[in-house]
XYZ file of N, CA and C in Angstrom:
723
model
N 130.254 25.003 224.188
C 129.347 23.787 224.016
C 129.357 23.216 224.259
N 128.076 22.761 224.547
C 127.870 22.003 225.447
C 126.765 20.216 225.169
N 126.920 19.336 225.238
C 126.555 18.203 224.355
C 125.610 17.178 225.664
N 124.678 16.832 225.722
C 123.999 15.549 226.307
C 124.251 14.880 226.134
N 124.250 13.688 227.347
C 124.810 12.057 226.193
C 123.628 11.755 227.273
N 122.507 10.377 226.251
C 121.272 10.018 227.649
C 122.642 8.520 227.554
N 122.338 8.209 228.966
C 122.809 6.300 229.115
C 122.160 5.858 228.643
N 121.035 6.001 228.561
C 120.311 5.067 227.456
C 120.435 4.511 226.545
N 121.192 5.971 225.948
C 121.284 5.265 224.395
C 122.979 4.863 224.207
N 123.799 4.474 225.910
C 124.966 4.323 225.377
C 125.276 3.166 225.111
N 126.580 2.215 224.706
C 126.372 0.644 224.125
C 126.668 0.231 226.339
N 126.250 -1.036 225.466
C 125.669 -1.664 226.636
C 126.816 -3.430 226.639
N 127.110 -3.684 227.950
C 127.275 -5.018 227.287
C 126.847 -5.850 228.664
N 125.822 -7.195 228.499
C 125.795 -7.695 229.540
C 126.315 -9.764 229.558
N 127.288 -9.479 230.262
C 127.655 -11.169 231.301
C 127.362 -11.656 232.386
N 125.997 -11.509 232.646
C 125.900 -12.255 233.500
C 126.175 -11.529 234.886
N 127.705 -12.046 234.929
C 128.315 -11.663 235.604
C 128.670 -9.893 236.052
N 128.430 -9.635 234.954
C 129.147 -8.236 234.768
C 127.624 -7.422 233.619
N 127.675 -5.904 234.084
C 126.800 -5.448 233.922
C 127.291 -3.667 233.284
N 127.969 -4.085 231.750
C 128.321 -2.784 231.810
C 127.606 -1.091 230.931
N 128.218 -0.139 230.941
C 127.714 1.002 230.356
C 128.670 1.379 229.376
N 128.823 1.749 228.267
C 129.636 2.234 226.968
C 129.839 3.234 226.824
N 130.744 4.399 227.339
C 130.380 6.084 226.938
C 130.812 5.870 225.544
N 132.083 4.865 225.331
C 132.703 5.530 224.336
C 132.913 3.792 222.943
N 133.459 3.421 222.315
C 133.712 2.062 221.613
C 134.140 1.639 222.633
N 133.770 0.472 222.859
C 134.276 -0.323 223.842
C 133.669 -1.551 223.600
N 134.655 -2.877 224.012
C 134.383 -4.237 223.289
C 133.165 -4.711 222.367
N 131.799 -4.880 222.534
C 131.515 -5.838 221.442
C 130.159 -4.282 221.141
N 130.718 -2.997 221.485
C 130.050 -1.697 221.032
C 131.435 -1.083 220.326
N 130.564 -0.965 219.199
C 131.600 0.304 218.491
C 130.750 0.689 217.510
N 130.486 2.421 218.016
C 130.415 3.609 217.134
C 131.138 4.283 216.254
N 131.762 4.439 215.175
C 132.775 5.335 214.517
C 132.695 6.351 215.226
N 131.639 7.333 215.138
C 131.672 8.931 216.076
C 131.719 8.744 216.922
N 132.139 7.674 217.524
C 132.160 7.570 219.519
C 133.362 6.986 219.996
N 134.637 7.408 219.314
C 135.823 6.586 219.267
C 136.307 7.228 221.157
N 136.588 8.230 221.196
C 136.861 9.253 222.505
C 136.340 10.735 222.493
N 137.060 11.141 223.337
C 136.791 12.446 223.423
C 137.656 12.756 223.893
N 138.872 14.013 222.983
C 140.422 14.257 223.781
C 141.194 13.064 223.993
N 141.893 13.469 225.113
C 142.006 12.050 225.548
C 141.742 10.920 226.612
N 141.123 11.081 226.585
C 139.855 10.339 227.018
C 139.211 9.281 226.249
N 139.741 8.300 225.829
C 139.499 7.185 225.461
C 138.174 6.308 225.972
N 138.150 6.035 227.245
C 137.377 4.763 227.319
C 136.412 5.270 228.776
N 135.555 5.327 229.150
C 134.341 5.265 230.667
C 133.737 4.048 230.606
N 133.935 3.486 231.352
C 132.705 1.838 231.735
C 132.738 1.540 232.641
N 130.942 2.588 232.978
C 130.009 2.180 234.582
C 129.748 0.585 234.478
N 130.924 -0.268 234.945
C 131.050 -1.334 235.389
C 130.528 -2.091 236.510
N 129.329 -2.476 236.606
C 128.619 -3.784 237.650
C 128.985 -4.704 237.926
N 130.249 -5.140 238.547
C 130.645 -6.726 238.474
C 129.853 -7.383 239.965
N 129.452 -8.845 239.603
C 128.490 -9.755 241.160
C 129.377 -9.799 242.099
N 129.256 -10.268 243.123
C 130.148 -11.018 244.151
C 130.555 -11.749 244.087
N 131.518 -12.012 243.709
C 132.965 -13.585 243.492
C 133.156 -13.410 242.121
N 133.630 -12.478 241.211
C 133.133 -12.648 240.159
C 134.231 -11.684 240.337
N 134.833 -11.401 238.500
C 135.614 -10.033 238.278
C 136.963 -10.674 236.342
N 137.152 -9.470 236.704
C 138.304 -9.751 235.381
C 139.753 -10.229 235.745
N 139.890 -11.770 235.341
C 140.902 -12.702 234.826
C 142.226 -11.718 234.638
N 143.434 -12.233 234.928
C 144.447 -11.777 234.543
C 144.675 -11.259 232.914
N 145.148 -10.017 233.015
C 145.311 -9.902 231.577
C 145.834 -8.560 230.811
N 146.534 -8.415 229.784
C 147.883 -7.196 229.653
C 147.354 -6.080 229.096
N 147.573 -4.955 229.358
C 148.199 -4.080 228.835
C 148.872 -3.150 228.534
N 149.326 -2.144 228.012
C 150.367 -0.707 227.543
C 149.958 0.329 226.873
N 150.865 1.188 226.839
C 150.570 2.481 226.639
C 149.101 2.994 226.708
N 149.094 3.141 228.149
C 147.036 3.918 228.686
C 147.668 3.937 230.306
N 146.768 4.831 230.316
C 146.738 5.697 231.640
C 145.101 5.225 232.356
N 145.381 4.606 233.007
C 144.539 3.545 233.678
C 144.445 4.332 235.098
N 142.775 4.420 235.099
C 142.145 5.180 236.500
C 140.529 4.414 237.170
N 140.273 4.007 238.233
C 139.187 3.194 238.123
C 138.888 3.619 239.594
N 137.382 4.091 239.358
C 136.778 4.933 240.265
C 135.385 3.585 241.312
N 136.050 3.672 243.080
C 134.820 3.188 243.186
C 133.629 3.913 243.592
N 132.732 3.616 242.973
C 131.082 4.363 243.409
C 130.522 3.688 244.632
N 130.524 1.752 244.837
C 129.868 1.419 245.833
C 130.340 0.159 245.632
N 130.817 -0.892 246.978
C 131.149 -1.908 247.034
C 132.959 -2.216 247.014
N 132.968 -3.116 246.807
C 134.876 -3.342 247.121
C 135.851 -3.853 245.455
N 137.053 -3.183 245.293
C 138.003 -3.222 244.281
C 139.285 -4.132 244.653
N 139.470 -5.330 244.287
C 140.578 -5.678 244.913
C 141.340 -5.861 243.307
N 142.696 -5.640 243.608
C 143.839 -5.885 242.355
C 144.666 -6.114 242.366
N 145.288 -6.827 241.713
C 147.051 -8.070 241.690
C 147.251 -7.396 240.226
N 148.762 -7.317 240.617
C 149.099 -6.727 238.898
C 150.549 -7.602 238.796
N 151.423 -7.922 237.884
C 152.759 -8.548 237.188
C 153.694 -7.522 238.351
N 153.565 -6.469 239.277
C 154.668 -5.710 239.558
C 154.553 -6.431 240.736
N 153.552 -7.090 240.837
C 153.851 -6.946 242.726
C 152.196 -6.606 243.670
N 151.747 -5.744 243.237
C 150.449 -4.865 243.249
C 149.639 -5.912 244.243
N 149.390 -6.052 245.265
C 147.276 -6.362 245.999
C 146.804 -5.725 246.312
N 145.979 -4.885 246.206
C 145.631 -3.934 247.063
C 143.364 -4.390 246.924
N 143.382 -3.436 248.303
C 141.445 -2.910 247.457
C 141.589 -2.104 248.243
N 139.866 -1.715 247.190
C 139.245 -0.173 247.881
C 138.200 -0.707 247.389
N 137.906 0.583 248.451
C 136.408 0.656 248.182
C 136.079 2.372 247.892
N 134.568 2.838 247.883
C 133.610 3.593 247.997
C 134.669 4.548 247.988
N 134.462 5.784 247.187
C 135.121 7.244 246.756
C 136.477 6.663 246.728
N 137.074 5.656 246.772
C 138.160 5.850 246.583
C 139.294 5.343 245.272
N 139.836 5.431 244.765
C 140.348 5.187 243.806
C 141.671 4.958 243.417
N 142.218 4.028 241.854
C 143.770 3.097 241.901
C 143.647 4.042 240.270
N 144.924 3.894 239.886
C 145.649 3.976 238.872
C 146.777 3.197 238.342
N 146.439 3.094 236.826
C 147.683 1.834 236.826
C 148.409 2.803 235.279
N 149.766 2.918 235.206
C 149.972 3.684 234.120
C 150.633 1.957 232.819
N 150.120 1.894 232.529
C 150.215 0.408 231.669
C 151.804 0.087 230.496
N 152.228 1.264 230.387
C 153.158 1.743 229.929
C 154.291 0.894 228.618
N 154.944 0.125 228.727
C 155.936 -0.640 228.204
C 155.040 -2.644 228.069
N 153.769 -2.283 229.808
C 153.630 -3.685 230.038
C 153.258 -4.016 230.798
N 151.737 -4.445 231.307
C 151.860 -5.038 232.652
C 150.417 -6.266 232.485
N 150.457 -6.839 233.111
C 149.440 -8.001 233.198
C 148.146 -7.547 234.787
N 147.351 -7.664 235.310
C 146.581 -7.485 235.956
C 145.518 -8.203 235.866
N 144.746 -7.993 237.297
C 142.997 -8.877 237.690
C 142.756 -7.564 238.394
N 141.555 -7.735 238.397
C 140.604 -6.473 239.182
C 139.085 -7.788 239.344
N 138.996 -7.666 240.893
C 137.860 -8.599 241.107
C 137.233 -8.208 242.204
N 135.768 -9.051 242.244
C 135.026 -8.345 243.629
C 134.719 -9.807 244.287
N 135.691 -9.106 245.752
C 136.304 -10.257 246.057
C 135.278 -9.895 247.482
N 134.130 -9.112 247.351
C 133.158 -9.339 248.512
C 132.024 -9.504 248.218
N 130.784 -8.620 249.440
C 129.925 -9.784 250.038
C 128.775 -8.996 249.012
N 128.826 -8.266 248.163
C 127.849 -7.360 247.799
C 128.626 -6.950 246.499
N 127.498 -6.681 245.553
C 127.834 -6.386 244.293
C 128.918 -5.008 244.274
N 129.556 -4.734 243.499
C 130.681 -3.310 242.925
C 130.293 -2.454 242.181
N 130.011 -1.304 241.622
C 130.302 -0.696 240.824
C 131.502 -0.054 240.562
N 132.136 0.467 239.281
C 133.210 1.110 239.414
C 132.869 1.676 238.496
N 133.551 2.867 238.012
C 133.953 3.649 236.833
C 134.989 3.660 236.419
N 135.557 3.044 235.309
C 136.887 2.182 234.629
C 137.166 3.338 233.556
N 137.758 4.087 233.391
C 138.418 5.322 233.217
C 140.027 4.957 232.566
N 139.977 5.418 230.077
C 141.098 5.381 230.160
C 141.381 6.247 229.536
N 142.569 6.784 229.610
C 143.355 8.026 228.962
C 144.135 7.791 228.212
N 144.905 8.229 226.642
C 146.015 8.346 226.274
C 147.042 9.157 226.885
N 148.316 8.002 226.877
C 149.495 9.097 227.995
C 149.843 9.802 226.204
N 150.630 10.750 226.794
C 151.569 11.820 225.967
C 152.666 11.117 224.999
N 152.424 10.284 225.151
C 154.116 9.080 224.837
C 154.029 7.635 225.331
N 153.936 7.027 224.122
C 154.483 5.688 224.634
C 155.515 5.220 225.353
N 155.659 4.378 226.432
C 156.553 3.645 226.058
C 157.613 3.630 227.544
N 156.177 4.414 228.460
C 156.740 4.836 229.933
C 157.604 3.690 230.991
N 158.191 3.522 232.122
C 158.008 2.685 232.967
C 156.769 2.261 233.717
N 156.059 1.478 233.589
C 154.570 0.828 234.076
C 154.510 0.923 236.183
N 153.641 1.822 236.317
C 153.652 1.671 237.328
C 152.332 1.576 238.299
N 152.246 1.338 239.598
C 150.287 1.234 239.921
C 150.784 2.349 241.354
N 149.539 2.622 241.634
C 149.515 3.437 242.621
C 147.416 3.436 243.297
N 147.483 3.537 245.192
C 146.190 3.940 245.162
C 145.555 5.045 246.088
N 144.519 5.081 245.937
C 144.595 6.462 247.148
C 143.024 5.788 247.578
N 143.533 6.430 249.291
C 142.014 6.306 250.187
C 141.723 7.406 250.477
N 140.817 8.054 249.790
C 140.244 10.066 249.267
C 139.457 9.418 250.555
N 139.314 10.407 251.656
C 138.221 10.911 252.852
C 136.708 11.165 252.143
N 136.259 10.646 252.104
C 134.397 10.615 251.865
C 133.768 12.258 252.007
N 133.896 12.192 252.994
C 133.565 14.094 253.191
C 134.581 14.874 252.762
N 135.862 15.036 252.111
C 136.229 15.790 250.893
C 135.862 16.534 249.988
N 134.938 15.641 249.314
C 133.937 16.055 248.137
C 132.667 16.411 248.151
N 132.464 16.640 249.659
C 130.640 17.076 250.426
C 130.874 19.191 249.095
N 129.452 18.775 248.717
C 130.056 20.095 247.799
C 130.984 21.418 247.368
N 131.320 20.436 247.656
C 133.332 20.861 246.603
C 133.776 19.603 246.065
N 134.504 20.269 244.714
C 135.289 19.828 243.984
C 136.262 19.125 244.372
N 136.695 17.586 244.390
C 137.835 17.055 245.007
C 138.527 16.689 244.068
N 139.950 17.213 244.338
C 140.590 16.427 243.028
C 140.474 14.872 242.947
N 141.171 14.799 242.447
C 141.694 12.925 242.053
C 142.781 12.804 241.319
N 142.959 13.088 240.308
C 144.324 13.505 239.626
C 144.956 14.179 238.401
N 146.118 14.822 238.110
C 146.409 15.346 237.135
C 147.631 14.617 236.915
N 148.046 15.905 235.755
C 149.526 15.579 235.195
C 150.537 15.664 236.146
N 151.589 14.920 235.544
C 152.940 15.271 236.365
C 153.711 16.670 236.360
N 152.958 17.419 235.339
C 153.524 18.830 235.315
C 153.333 19.638 235.769
N 151.904 19.286 236.196
C 150.511 20.666 236.650
C 150.440 20.563 238.177
N 151.600 21.355 238.529
C 152.315 21.940 240.654
C 151.174 22.713 240.825
N 150.418 23.138 240.048
C 148.975 23.898 240.888
C 147.492 23.267 240.968
N 147.536 22.175 240.966
C 146.348 20.745 241.108
C 147.188 20.370 241.899
N 146.436 19.767 243.747
C 147.187 19.498 244.177
C 146.467 17.610 244.625
N 145.649 17.660 243.401
C 145.202 15.890 243.262
C 146.541 14.962 243.388
N 145.861 14.186 244.316
C 147.678 12.956 244.822
C 147.809 11.986 243.867
N 146.889 11.722 243.427
C 147.228 10.824 241.763
C 147.869 11.533 240.736
N 149.386 11.252 239.621
C 150.072 11.461 238.934
C 149.286 10.397 237.965
N 149.441 11.033 236.974
C 149.592 10.353 235.384
C 149.575 11.465 234.244
N 150.952 10.167 232.779
C 151.543 11.045 232.110
C 150.485 11.720 231.346
N 149.434 12.159 231.169
C 148.678 13.113 230.604
C 147.887 14.459 230.643
N 147.385 15.776 230.227
C 146.990 16.623 230.797
C 146.217 16.474 231.329
N 145.571 16.176 231.868
C 143.640 15.918 232.170
C 143.999 16.922 233.402
N 142.644 16.826 234.504
C 142.492 16.839 235.768
C 140.810 16.324 236.065
N 140.945 15.256 236.886
C 139.714 14.924 237.089
C 139.159 15.274 238.595
N 138.273 15.507 238.531
C 137.498 16.035 240.097
C 136.476 14.750 240.445
N 136.226 14.544 241.979
C 134.668 14.715 241.915
C 134.046 15.509 243.153
N 132.836 14.728 242.978
C 131.507 15.721 244.167
C 130.278 14.873 244.774
N 130.085 14.858 245.856
C 128.901 15.145 246.092
C 128.425 15.756 246.474
N 127.185 16.336 245.815
C 126.329 17.592 246.066
C 124.905 17.232 246.704
N 125.397 17.879 247.497
C 123.186 17.273 248.677
C 122.754 18.324 247.639
N 121.187 17.688 248.284
C 119.890 18.218 247.557
C 120.089 19.445 247.596
N 119.750 20.478 246.523
C 119.574 21.981 246.665
C 120.772 22.551 246.089
N 121.961 21.892 246.801
C 123.223 22.559 246.166
C 123.195 23.181 244.995
N 124.664 23.689 244.600
C 125.709 23.984 243.309
C 126.598 24.322 243.660
N 126.524 23.813 242.724
C 128.488 23.549 242.050
C 128.460 24.328 240.524
N 129.843 25.272 240.613
C 130.134 25.239 239.107
C 131.613 24.621 238.662
N 131.662 25.203 237.672
C 133.617 24.346 236.846
C 133.426 24.979 236.272
N 134.599 25.864 236.059
C 134.759 26.026 234.385
C 135.686 25.767 234.041
N 135.529 26.372 232.605
C 136.248 25.222 231.672
C 136.524 26.702 230.646
N 138.125 27.015 230.596
C 138.768 27.637 229.436
C 138.421 27.077 227.942
N 138.617 28.028 227.263
C 137.799 28.263 225.957
C 139.453 27.834 225.667
N 139.781 27.143 226.018
C 141.381 26.310 225.731
C 141.020 25.191 225.711
N 140.085 24.542 226.274
C 139.768 23.658 227.238
C 138.657 22.510 227.447
N 138.213 21.818 227.551
C 137.104 20.499 227.161
C 137.095 19.609 228.501
N 136.012 19.243 228.714
C 135.276 18.444 229.925
C 134.697 17.827 229.527
N 134.548 16.319 230.514
C 133.427 15.245 230.095
C 132.699 14.616 231.764
N 131.604 15.585 232.233
C 131.385 15.280 233.404
C 130.324 14.008 233.424
N 130.353 12.932 234.137
C 129.188 11.792 234.418
C 128.366 11.971 235.697
N 127.503 12.158 235.920
C 126.605 11.565 236.773
C 126.074 10.373 237.139
N 127.181 10.130 238.530
C 127.687 9.118 238.790
C 126.410 8.304 239.575
N 125.474 9.293 240.426
C 124.223 8.966 241.117
C 123.165 9.960 241.215
N 122.518 10.031 241.683
C 121.454 10.686 242.031
C 120.669 11.591 240.585
N 120.416 13.058 240.283
C 119.344 13.699 239.546
C 120.070 14.740 239.511
N 120.452 15.703 238.823
C 120.802 17.431 238.630
C 120.572 17.835 237.498
N 120.632 19.010 237.558
C 119.741 20.150 236.200
C 121.229 20.764 235.798
N 121.520 20.658 234.851
C 123.104 21.060 234.580
C 122.940 22.546 233.277
N 123.183 23.507 233.199
C 122.985 24.489 232.934
C 121.212 24.097 231.958
N 120.518 24.213 232.752
C 118.853 23.503 232.352
C 118.790 22.582 231.652
N 119.882 21.712 231.814
C 119.944 20.559 231.467
C 119.662 19.595 232.073
N 118.350 18.409 232.504
C 117.402 17.448 233.017
C 118.647 16.631 233.070
N 119.273 15.829 234.101
C 120.447 14.532 233.959
C 119.832 13.685 235.144
N 120.119 12.697 234.827
C 119.940 10.672 235.595
C 120.761 10.168 235.889
N 121.223 9.750 236.803
C 121.860 8.691 237.010
C 122.445 8.410 235.606
N 124.009 7.972 235.623
C 124.939 8.394 234.294
C 124.738 7.700 233.204
N 123.765 9.328 232.986
C 124.278 10.454 232.172
C 125.616 11.130 232.128
N 125.685 11.545 230.772
C 127.334 12.639 230.879
C 127.043 13.560 229.989
N 127.981 14.416 229.702
C 128.070 15.913 229.051
C 129.251 16.150 228.988
N 128.963 16.641 227.945
C 130.708 16.814 227.102
C 130.589 18.472 226.923
N 131.259 19.203 227.440
C 131.691 20.668 226.721
C 132.858 20.981 227.213
N 132.706 22.193 225.744
C 133.743 22.850 225.176
C 134.217 24.342 225.394
N 134.661 24.498 226.139
C 135.568 25.648 226.475
C 134.153 26.800 226.612
N 133.042 26.053 227.396
C 132.024 26.658 228.748
C 131.834 26.124 229.308
N 131.548 26.740 231.431
C 131.365 26.779 232.597
C 130.245 25.614 232.529
N 129.602 25.202 233.344
C 128.842 24.775 233.786
C 128.565 24.675 234.864
N 127.306 24.238 235.453
C 126.073 24.995 236.597
C 125.501 23.979 237.032
N 126.113 23.464 237.938
C 125.221 22.047 238.068
C 124.300 21.744 239.436
N 123.651 22.131 239.379
C 122.044 21.626 240.559
C 121.326 20.839 241.046
N 121.562 20.551 242.390
C 121.617 18.618 242.446
C 120.026 18.697 242.946
N 119.328 18.107 242.064
C 117.883 17.627 242.731
C 117.425 16.776 243.354
N 118.712 15.822 243.359
C 118.812 15.006 244.583
C 120.346 15.426 244.996
N 120.226 14.447 245.515
C 121.469 13.894 246.030
C 122.281 13.563 244.919
N 123.354 13.826 244.758
C 124.322 14.097 243.509
C 125.614 13.663 243.141
N 126.682 12.052 242.783
C 127.374 11.937 243.061
C 127.752 12.099 241.791
N 129.200 13.150 241.093
C 129.949 14.018 240.366
C 131.077 13.303 240.421
N 131.822 12.718 238.740
C 132.688 13.029 238.508
C 133.143 13.124 236.959
N 134.517 14.639 236.860
C 134.853 15.311 235.646
C 136.228 14.754 235.604
N 136.372 14.929 234.634
C 137.395 14.562 233.396
C 137.639 16.246 232.646
N 138.926 16.648 233.099
C 139.523 18.439 232.286
C 140.218 17.626 231.050
N 140.413 18.451 229.876
C 141.596 17.957 229.190
C 141.966 19.429 228.587
N 143.364 19.732 227.556
C 142.984 20.340 226.528
C 142.077 20.286 225.339
N 141.746 21.069 224.560
C 141.008 20.873 224.014
C 140.958 20.418 222.571
N 141.074 19.490 221.543
C 141.153 18.877 220.666
C 139.351 19.190 219.243
N 140.615 19.543 218.439
C 139.279 19.527 217.353
C 138.701 18.417 216.786
N 137.216 18.461 216.836
C 136.736 17.898 216.784
C 137.119 16.365 215.507
N 137.473 16.710 214.795
C 138.492 15.871 213.080
C 139.067 15.178 213.743
N 139.881 15.646 215.480
C 141.450 14.976 215.816
C 140.999 13.813 216.306
N 139.584 13.519 216.866
C 138.704 12.291 217.546
C 138.478 11.060 217.246
N 138.412 10.848 215.778
C 138.259 9.443 215.913
C 139.940 8.856 215.404
């Protein structure tokens, strides 16, 4: 089963310095029928103006991954970490028993990132942070493993989190095709970060998304297309609220 999500119908948050597209209920956008997809609780497509950002604030019991689409993201947290990542790179934070952090755009240009929250397999983990500076060419016309669970030894993703997910990115050249298999006991959420593509005969534009439950997808890039996909265990529809 495949469901197409039109970005023009997503929740929005506009605050001058911040422009957000909410894939799921978040902040001022609330839809009781769109709380989460499996363990995937949040995907926010955030555009942050130069010199602006999120002041220090707390989190707990959430696995948080940030993927930079363009610009640079500077992180600082209560564990003593202070790092900056750029296009195609990713950072993760296991909030666990509690952590505070800030996220800023100290660059001269606009920052755009995907902010992803994933429900952990249990509460009370020790807080943790890390980042990975992926090489851009490693995702050209193929899936680059970004993140997986600690228990999954078959996935080469360098980022490990406390949840049964597999996250990949790809940059597909115009006219190229890429497949993503989804087992009948798994589901996946795909975001077209940049470009235009046709996925299983569905025309998709920048920021559009797609849910698939137990059904493989085939992506054809109508224009150069930057893709992100999060694959996870199947969850019954009634359990998603």
